[in-house]
Short mmCIF file of C-alpha atoms in Angstrom, two decimals:
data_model
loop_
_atom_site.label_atom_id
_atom_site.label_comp_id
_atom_site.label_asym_id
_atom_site.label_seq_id
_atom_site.Cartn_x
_atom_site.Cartn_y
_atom_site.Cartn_z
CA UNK A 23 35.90 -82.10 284.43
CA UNK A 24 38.21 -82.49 287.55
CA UNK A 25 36.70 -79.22 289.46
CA UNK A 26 33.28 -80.60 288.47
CA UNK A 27 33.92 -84.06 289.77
CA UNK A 28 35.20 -82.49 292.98
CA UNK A 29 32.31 -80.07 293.95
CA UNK A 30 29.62 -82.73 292.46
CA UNK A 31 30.24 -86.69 293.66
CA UNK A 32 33.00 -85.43 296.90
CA UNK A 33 31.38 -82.06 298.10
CA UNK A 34 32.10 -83.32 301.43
CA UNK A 35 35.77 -83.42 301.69
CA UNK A 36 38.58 -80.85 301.13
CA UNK A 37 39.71 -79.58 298.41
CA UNK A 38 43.48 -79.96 299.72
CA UNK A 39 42.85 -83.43 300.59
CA UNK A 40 44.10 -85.82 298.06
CA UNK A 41 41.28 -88.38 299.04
CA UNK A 42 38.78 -87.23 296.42
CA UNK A 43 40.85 -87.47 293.74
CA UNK A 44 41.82 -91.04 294.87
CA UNK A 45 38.03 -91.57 295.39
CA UNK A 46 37.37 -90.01 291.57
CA UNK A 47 39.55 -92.75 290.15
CA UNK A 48 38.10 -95.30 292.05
CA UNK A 49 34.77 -94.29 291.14
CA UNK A 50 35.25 -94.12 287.42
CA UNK A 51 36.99 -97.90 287.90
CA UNK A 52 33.85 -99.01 289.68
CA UNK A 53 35.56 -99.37 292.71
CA UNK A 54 34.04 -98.71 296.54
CA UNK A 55 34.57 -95.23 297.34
CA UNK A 56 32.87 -92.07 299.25
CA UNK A 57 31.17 -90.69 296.13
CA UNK A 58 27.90 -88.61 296.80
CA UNK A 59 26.98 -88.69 292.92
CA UNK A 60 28.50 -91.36 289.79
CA UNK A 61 31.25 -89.73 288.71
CA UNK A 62 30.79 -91.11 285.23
CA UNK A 63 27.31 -88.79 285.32
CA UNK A 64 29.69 -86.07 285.72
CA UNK A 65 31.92 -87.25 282.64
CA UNK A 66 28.52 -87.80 280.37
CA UNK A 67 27.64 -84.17 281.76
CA UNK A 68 30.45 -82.74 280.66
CA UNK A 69 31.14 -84.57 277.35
CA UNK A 70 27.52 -83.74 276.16
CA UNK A 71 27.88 -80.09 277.34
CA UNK A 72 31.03 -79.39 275.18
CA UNK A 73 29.58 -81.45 272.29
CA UNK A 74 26.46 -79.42 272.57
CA UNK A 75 28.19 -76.14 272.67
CA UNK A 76 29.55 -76.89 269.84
CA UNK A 77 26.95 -78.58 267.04
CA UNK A 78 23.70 -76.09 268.58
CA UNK A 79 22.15 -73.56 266.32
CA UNK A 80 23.56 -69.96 266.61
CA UNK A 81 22.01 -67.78 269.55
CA UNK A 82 18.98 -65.91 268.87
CA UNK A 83 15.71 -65.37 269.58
CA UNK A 84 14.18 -68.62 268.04
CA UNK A 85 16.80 -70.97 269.32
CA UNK A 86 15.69 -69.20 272.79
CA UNK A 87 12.25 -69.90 272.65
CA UNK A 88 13.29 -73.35 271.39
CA UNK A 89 14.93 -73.83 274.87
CA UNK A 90 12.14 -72.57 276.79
CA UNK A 91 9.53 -74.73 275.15
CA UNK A 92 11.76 -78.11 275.17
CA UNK A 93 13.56 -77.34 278.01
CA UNK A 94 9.86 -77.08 279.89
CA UNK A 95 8.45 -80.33 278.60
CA UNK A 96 11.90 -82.02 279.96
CA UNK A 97 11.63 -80.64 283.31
CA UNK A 98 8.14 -81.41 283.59
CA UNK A 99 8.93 -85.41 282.75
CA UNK A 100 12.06 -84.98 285.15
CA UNK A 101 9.61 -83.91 287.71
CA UNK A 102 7.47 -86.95 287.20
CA UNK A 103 10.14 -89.71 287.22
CA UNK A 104 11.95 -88.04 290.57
CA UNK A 105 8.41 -87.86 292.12
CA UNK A 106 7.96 -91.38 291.31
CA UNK A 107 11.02 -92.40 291.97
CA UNK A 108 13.10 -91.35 294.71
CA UNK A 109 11.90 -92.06 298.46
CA UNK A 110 10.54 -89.23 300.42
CA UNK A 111 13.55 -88.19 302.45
CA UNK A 112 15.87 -87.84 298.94
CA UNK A 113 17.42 -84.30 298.56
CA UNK A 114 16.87 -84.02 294.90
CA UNK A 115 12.99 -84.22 295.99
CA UNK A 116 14.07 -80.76 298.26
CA UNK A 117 15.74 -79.43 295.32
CA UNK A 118 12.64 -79.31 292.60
CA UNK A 119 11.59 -76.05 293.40
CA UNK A 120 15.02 -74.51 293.10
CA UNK A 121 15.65 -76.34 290.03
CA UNK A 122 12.51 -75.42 288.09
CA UNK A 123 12.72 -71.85 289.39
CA UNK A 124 16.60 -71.64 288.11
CA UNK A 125 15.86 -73.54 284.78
CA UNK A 126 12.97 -70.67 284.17
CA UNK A 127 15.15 -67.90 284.97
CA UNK A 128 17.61 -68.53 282.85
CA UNK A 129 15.56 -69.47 279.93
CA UNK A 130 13.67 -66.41 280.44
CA UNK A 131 17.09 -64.30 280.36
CA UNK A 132 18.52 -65.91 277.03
CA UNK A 133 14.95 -65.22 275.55
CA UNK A 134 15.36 -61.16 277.01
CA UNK A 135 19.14 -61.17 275.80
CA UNK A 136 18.16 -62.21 272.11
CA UNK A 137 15.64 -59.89 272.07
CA UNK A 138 18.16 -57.22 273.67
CA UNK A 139 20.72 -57.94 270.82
CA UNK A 140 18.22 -57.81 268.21
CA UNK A 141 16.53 -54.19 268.99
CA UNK A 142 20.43 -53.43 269.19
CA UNK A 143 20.38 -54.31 265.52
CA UNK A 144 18.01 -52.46 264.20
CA UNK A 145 18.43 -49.43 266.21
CA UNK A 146 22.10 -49.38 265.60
CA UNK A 147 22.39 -47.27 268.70
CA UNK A 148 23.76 -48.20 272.56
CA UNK A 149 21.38 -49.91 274.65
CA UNK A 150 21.32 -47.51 277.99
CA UNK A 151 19.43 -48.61 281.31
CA UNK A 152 16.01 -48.14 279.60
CA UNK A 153 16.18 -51.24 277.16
CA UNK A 154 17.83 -53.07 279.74
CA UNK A 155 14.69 -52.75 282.45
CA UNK A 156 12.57 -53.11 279.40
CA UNK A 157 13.44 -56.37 279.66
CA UNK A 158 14.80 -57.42 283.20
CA UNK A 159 12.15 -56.02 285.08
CA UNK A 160 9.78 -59.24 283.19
CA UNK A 161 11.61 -61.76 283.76
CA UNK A 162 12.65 -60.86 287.66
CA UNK A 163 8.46 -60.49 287.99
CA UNK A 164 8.03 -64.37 286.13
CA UNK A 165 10.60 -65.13 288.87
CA UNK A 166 8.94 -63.56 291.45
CA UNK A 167 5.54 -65.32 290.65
CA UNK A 168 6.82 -68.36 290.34
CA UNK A 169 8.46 -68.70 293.78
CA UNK A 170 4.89 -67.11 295.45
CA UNK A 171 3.68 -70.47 293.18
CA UNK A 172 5.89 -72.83 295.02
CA UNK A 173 5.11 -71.89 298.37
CA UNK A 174 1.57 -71.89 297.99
CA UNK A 175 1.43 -75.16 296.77
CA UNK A 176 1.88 -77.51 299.53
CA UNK A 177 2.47 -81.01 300.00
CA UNK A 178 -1.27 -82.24 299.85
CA UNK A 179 -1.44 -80.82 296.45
CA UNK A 180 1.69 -82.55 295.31
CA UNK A 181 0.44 -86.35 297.15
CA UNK A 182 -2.97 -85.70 295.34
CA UNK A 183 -0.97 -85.29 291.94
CA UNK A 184 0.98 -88.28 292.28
CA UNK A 185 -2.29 -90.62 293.50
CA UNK A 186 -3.91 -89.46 290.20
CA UNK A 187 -0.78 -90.53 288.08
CA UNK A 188 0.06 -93.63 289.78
CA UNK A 189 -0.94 -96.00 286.93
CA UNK A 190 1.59 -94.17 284.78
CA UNK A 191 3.86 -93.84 286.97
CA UNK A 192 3.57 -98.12 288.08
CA UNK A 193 3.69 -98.95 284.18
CA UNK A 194 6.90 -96.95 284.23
CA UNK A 195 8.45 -98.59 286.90
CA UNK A 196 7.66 -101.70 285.21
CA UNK A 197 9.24 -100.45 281.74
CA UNK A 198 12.58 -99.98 284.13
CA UNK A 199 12.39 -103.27 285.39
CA UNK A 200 12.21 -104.64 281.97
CA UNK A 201 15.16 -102.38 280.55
CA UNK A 202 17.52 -103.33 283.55
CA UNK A 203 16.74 -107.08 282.96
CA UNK A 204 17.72 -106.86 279.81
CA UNK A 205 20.68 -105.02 279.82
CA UNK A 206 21.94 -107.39 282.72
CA UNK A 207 21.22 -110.35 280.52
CA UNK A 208 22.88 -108.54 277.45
CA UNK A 209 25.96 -107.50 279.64
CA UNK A 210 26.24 -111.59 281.43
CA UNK A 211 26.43 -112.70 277.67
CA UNK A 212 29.14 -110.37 276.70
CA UNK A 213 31.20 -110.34 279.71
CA UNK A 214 31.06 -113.91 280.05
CA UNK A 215 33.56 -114.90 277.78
CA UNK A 216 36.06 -112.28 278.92
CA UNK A 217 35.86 -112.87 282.39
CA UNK A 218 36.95 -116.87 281.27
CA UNK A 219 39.74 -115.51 278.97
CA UNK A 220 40.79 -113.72 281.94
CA UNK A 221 40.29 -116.34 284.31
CA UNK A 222 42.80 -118.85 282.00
CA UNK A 223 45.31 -116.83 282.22
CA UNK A 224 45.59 -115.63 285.94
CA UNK A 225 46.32 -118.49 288.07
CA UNK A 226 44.85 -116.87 290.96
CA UNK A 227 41.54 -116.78 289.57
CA UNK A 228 41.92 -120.49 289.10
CA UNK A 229 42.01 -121.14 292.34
CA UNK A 230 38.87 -123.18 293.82
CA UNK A 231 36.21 -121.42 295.72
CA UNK A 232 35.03 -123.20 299.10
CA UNK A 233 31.99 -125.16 298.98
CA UNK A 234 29.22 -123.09 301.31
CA UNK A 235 28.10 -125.06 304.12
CA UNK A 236 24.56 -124.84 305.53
CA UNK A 237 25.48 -122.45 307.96
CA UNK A 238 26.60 -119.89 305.15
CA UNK A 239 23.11 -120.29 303.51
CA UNK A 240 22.40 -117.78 300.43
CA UNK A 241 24.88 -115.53 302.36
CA UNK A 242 27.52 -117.62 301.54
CA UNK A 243 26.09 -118.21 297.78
CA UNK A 244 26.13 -114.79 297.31
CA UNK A 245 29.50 -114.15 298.14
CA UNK A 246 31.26 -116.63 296.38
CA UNK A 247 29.30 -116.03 292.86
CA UNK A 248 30.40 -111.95 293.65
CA UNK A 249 34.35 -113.19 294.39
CA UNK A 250 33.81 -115.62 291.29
CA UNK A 251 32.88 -112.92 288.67
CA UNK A 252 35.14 -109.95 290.53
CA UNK A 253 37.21 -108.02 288.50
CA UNK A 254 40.79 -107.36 288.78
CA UNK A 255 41.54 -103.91 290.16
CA UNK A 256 44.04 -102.70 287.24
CA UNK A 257 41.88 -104.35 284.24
CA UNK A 258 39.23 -101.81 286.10
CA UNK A 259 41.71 -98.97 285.74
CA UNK A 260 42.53 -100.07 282.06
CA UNK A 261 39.06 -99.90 281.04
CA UNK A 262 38.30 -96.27 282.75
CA UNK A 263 41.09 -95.01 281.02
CA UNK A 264 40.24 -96.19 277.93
CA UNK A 265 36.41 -94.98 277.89
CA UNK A 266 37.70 -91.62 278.94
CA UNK A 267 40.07 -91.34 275.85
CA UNK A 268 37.91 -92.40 273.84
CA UNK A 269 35.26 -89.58 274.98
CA UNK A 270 37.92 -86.81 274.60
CA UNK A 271 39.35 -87.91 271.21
CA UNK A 272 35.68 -87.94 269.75
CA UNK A 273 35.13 -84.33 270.98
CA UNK A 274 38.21 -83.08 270.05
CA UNK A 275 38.89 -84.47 266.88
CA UNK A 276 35.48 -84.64 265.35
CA UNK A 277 33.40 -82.03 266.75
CA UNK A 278 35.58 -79.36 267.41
CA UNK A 279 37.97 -80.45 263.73
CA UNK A 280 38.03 -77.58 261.40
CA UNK A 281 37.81 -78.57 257.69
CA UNK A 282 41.41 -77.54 256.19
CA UNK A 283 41.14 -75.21 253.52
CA UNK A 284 41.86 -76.64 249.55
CA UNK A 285 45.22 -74.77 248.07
CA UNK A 286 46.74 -75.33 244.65
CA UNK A 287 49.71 -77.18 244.70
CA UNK A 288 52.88 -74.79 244.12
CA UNK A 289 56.15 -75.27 243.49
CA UNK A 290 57.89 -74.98 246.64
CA UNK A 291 61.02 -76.45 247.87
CA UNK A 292 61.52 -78.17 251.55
CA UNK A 293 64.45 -79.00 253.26
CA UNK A 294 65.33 -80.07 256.89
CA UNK A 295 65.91 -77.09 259.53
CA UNK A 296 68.75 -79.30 261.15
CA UNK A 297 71.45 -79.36 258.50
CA UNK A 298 74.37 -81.83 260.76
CA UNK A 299 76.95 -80.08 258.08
CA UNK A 300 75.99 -76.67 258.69
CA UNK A 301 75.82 -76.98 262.50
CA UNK A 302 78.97 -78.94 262.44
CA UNK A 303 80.22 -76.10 260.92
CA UNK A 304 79.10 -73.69 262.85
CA UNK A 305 80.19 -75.60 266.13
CA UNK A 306 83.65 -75.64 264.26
CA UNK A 307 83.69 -71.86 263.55
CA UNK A 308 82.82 -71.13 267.07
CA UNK A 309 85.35 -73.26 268.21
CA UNK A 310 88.04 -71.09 266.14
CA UNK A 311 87.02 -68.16 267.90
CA UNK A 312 87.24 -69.23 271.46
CA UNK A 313 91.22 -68.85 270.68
CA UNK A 314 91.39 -66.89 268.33
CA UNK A 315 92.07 -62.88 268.70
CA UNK A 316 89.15 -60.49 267.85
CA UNK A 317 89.63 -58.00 264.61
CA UNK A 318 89.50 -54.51 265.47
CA UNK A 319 86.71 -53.05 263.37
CA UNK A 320 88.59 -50.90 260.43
CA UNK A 321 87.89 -47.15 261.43
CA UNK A 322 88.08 -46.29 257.26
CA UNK A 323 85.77 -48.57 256.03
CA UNK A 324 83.20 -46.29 255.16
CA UNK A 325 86.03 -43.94 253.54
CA UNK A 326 87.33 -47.25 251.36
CA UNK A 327 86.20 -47.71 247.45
CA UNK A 328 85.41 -44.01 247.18
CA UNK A 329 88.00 -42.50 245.15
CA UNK A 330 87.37 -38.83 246.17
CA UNK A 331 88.51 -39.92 249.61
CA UNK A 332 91.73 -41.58 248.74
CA UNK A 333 93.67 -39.28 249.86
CA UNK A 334 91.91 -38.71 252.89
CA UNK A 335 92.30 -42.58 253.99
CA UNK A 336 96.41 -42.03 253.01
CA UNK A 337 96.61 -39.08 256.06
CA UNK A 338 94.92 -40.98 258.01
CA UNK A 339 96.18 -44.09 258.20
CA UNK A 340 99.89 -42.62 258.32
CA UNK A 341 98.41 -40.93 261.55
CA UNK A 342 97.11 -44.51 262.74
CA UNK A 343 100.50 -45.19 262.35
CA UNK A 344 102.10 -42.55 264.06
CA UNK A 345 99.64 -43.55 266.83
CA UNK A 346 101.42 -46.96 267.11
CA UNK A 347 104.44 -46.15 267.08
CA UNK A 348 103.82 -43.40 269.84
CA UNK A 349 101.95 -46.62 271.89
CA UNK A 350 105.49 -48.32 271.65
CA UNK A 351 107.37 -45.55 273.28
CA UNK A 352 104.97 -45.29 276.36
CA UNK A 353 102.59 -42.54 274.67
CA UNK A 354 100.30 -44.08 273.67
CA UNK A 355 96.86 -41.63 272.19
CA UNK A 356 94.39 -41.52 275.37
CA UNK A 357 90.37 -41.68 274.59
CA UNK A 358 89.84 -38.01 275.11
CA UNK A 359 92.68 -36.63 273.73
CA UNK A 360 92.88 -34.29 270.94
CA UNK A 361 95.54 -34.69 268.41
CA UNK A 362 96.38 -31.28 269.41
CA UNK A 363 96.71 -32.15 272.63
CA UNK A 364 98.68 -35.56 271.48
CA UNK A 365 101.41 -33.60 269.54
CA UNK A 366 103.66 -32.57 272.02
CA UNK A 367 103.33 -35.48 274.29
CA UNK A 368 104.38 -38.18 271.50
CA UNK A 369 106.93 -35.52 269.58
CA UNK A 370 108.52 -35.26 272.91
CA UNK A 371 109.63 -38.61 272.65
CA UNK A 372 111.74 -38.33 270.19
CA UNK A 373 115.25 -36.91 269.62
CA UNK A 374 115.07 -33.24 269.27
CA UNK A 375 117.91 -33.42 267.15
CA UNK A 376 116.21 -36.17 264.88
CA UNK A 377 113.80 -33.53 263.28
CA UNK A 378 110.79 -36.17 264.45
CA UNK A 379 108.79 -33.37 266.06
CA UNK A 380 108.96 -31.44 263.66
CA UNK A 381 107.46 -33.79 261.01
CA UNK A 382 104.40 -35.06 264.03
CA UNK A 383 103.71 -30.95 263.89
CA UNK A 384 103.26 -31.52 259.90
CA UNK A 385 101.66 -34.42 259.71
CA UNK A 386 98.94 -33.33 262.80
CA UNK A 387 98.25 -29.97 261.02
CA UNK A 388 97.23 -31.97 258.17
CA UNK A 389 95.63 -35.00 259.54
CA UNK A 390 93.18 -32.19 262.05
CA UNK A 391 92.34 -30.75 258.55
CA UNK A 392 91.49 -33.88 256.80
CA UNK A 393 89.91 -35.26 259.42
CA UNK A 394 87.44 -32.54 260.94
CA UNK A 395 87.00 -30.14 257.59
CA UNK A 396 84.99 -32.58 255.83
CA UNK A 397 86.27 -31.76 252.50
CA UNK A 398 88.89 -34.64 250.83
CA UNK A 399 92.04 -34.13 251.24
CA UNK A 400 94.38 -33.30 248.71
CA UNK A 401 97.02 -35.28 246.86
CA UNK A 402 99.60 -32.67 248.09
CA UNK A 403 99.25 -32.89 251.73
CA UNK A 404 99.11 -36.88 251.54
CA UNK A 405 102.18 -36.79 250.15
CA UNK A 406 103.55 -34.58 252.56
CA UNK A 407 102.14 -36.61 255.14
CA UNK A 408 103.78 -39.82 254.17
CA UNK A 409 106.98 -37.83 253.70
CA UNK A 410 107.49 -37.00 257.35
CA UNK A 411 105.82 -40.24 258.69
CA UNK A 412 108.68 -41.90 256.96
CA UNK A 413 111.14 -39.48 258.95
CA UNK A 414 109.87 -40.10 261.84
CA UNK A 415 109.73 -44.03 261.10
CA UNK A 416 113.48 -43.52 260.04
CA UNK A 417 113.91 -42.44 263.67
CA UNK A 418 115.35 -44.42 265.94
CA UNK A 419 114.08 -45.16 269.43
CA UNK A 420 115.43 -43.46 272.37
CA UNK A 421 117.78 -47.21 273.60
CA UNK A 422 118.41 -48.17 270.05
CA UNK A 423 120.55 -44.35 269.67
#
């Protein structure tokens, strides 16, 4: 609706200027502004084309021919009342020919498309170049004729036309007359009333109005009834906005509303996404964990519960500890070390006296075999395991001997 009020009442200015768009709103408040066409035509274009987009029949090949028969009465009565209507040097009066040529075309294309989609029905087979021409080639030759039609006929023609339909066209004018009359009678009576309402209750619309002197004449008559019955700016604004709403919530809510779809009741339960306890909690828990110390992941959980791997978990965890206790004395187990490659470093630590290295040699000859063989572990070497990890935890440290 915006782009189309641009290009259509303010073709004239810029797109980047703001103008138009202050123009557009002054327009649709009935204010004084550049337009080049009502913007409200624009709004009643635009309303009836969604609105008809939506309620029409389905395409096909009678709905075209529907157009094309309707469609060419209608242009032929729009002819008539812009003839007899607007003065000779009007654009729209330059703009006929393209207009009936255009309407023609494209009714002319939606009948060929119909008819295109149907043979691709029945056929059940891709439409190549051949159907295509089958039925372009027509309707670019209708086009063709009819523009050799327009130029041949030439302005006599058209003044002879319009001398022989005068009477019609005088008892039309004369229908107008009578229809604007009316509706300005029908719109004083309404408006009336609210224009006094109004009036009460803005002091500056009590204010007294000059008495016109003769020199002022019906100039000055004029003037003061317009000022008298003028309409506050805003109240304009109010009532734009509120004819526009009213437009779009019509479309969208009853011609483009889906009826819902009829389920049986079930049983279900509902409760609130936002639960304050549980994100109170939550906030609480996360709290906790800013200061609190991260658990190591247990290495042996997957080993834990299965009883054919008790044993296995037993040599290992007296390695884990071994592994601590080798941290404490400044050996600690590096990433990519083997525990071959750990046994000497973290048995040399110890008092060779103290018979430590001898049980880390033990207890890494087992642990190697329980941990790479795949095959559980025996209740023998666990015990021998634990045996010499408590010899070595019976050890002392190197400043406590």
């Amino acid at each position: 609706l915006i782009v189309a009020i641009k290009f259509a009442s303010f073709p004239h200015m810029s797109t980047l200027d703001i103008g138009w768009f202050t123009g557009a709103l002054r327009s649709l408040a009935f204010l004084p502004n550049d337009e080049r066409r009502w913007a409200w035509g624009v709004v009643l274009l635009a309303a009836y084309s969604w609105w008809r987009g939506r309620v029409r029949a389905e395409p096909n090949v009678d709905s075209a021919f529907g157009l094309l028969r309707w469609g060419s009465l209608a242009l032929f009565l729009s002819i008539i009342v812009v003839l007899a209507g607007a003065p000779d040097e009007a654009q729209i009066r330059d703009r006929l020919s393209v207009v009936t040529v255009g309407f023609f075309a494209v009714a002319l294309s939606a009948v060929g498309i119909a008819r295109l989609k149907l043979e691709g029905v029945r056929s059940t087979a891709p439409l190549g170049a051949r159907w295509l021409g089958t039925f372009v080639v027509p309707i670019l030759a209708v086009v063709a004729v009819a523009i050799l039609a327009a130029g041949i006929f030439s302005r006599q023609f058209l003044d002879t036309v319009l001398w022989m339909l005068s009477p019609v066209f005088w008892l039309l004018g004369l229908v107008f007359q009578i229809i604007v009359l009316i509706v300005a009678v029908l719109a004083f009576i309404i408006l009336t009333p609210i224009f006094w309402l109004i009036g009460e209750r803005d002091p500056r619309l009590l204010e007294t109005t000059p008495v016109p002197t003769e020199l002022e004449g019906e100039q000055g008559l004029a003037e003061n009834a317009e000022r008298a019955f003028q309409m506050p700016d805003p109240l304009r604004y109010l009532i734009a906005a509120i004819v526009l709403f009213a437009i779009f919530s019509l479309l969208t809510r009853y011609v483009f509303k889906r009826k819902g779809r009829s389920r049986p009741p079930t049983g279900e339960e509902r409760e609130s996404v936002l639960d304050w306890n549980d994100l109170l909690n939550n906030a609480g828990d996360r709290l906790k964990n800013l200061f609190r110390r991260p658990a190591s992941p247990d290495p042996l959980a997957h080993l834990r519960g299965d009883d054919a791997w008790r044993h296995t978990v037993r040599i290992r965890e007296a390695y884990l500890k071994l592994q601590e206790r080798g941290g404490v004395l400044g050996r600690a187990r590096r990433n990519n070390e083997t525990a071959e490659e750990y046994r000497p470093r973290v048995g040399s630590g110890f008092d060779p006296a103290s018979g430590a290295s001898a049980a880390v040699d033990a207890m890494t000859e087992r642990y190697r075999k329980a941990r790479y063989s795949g095959q559980p572990a025996s209740a023998e070497d666990a015990d021998i395991v634990e045996v010499n990890w408590k010899t070595i935890e019976r050890t002392p440290r190197p400043e406590q001997s």
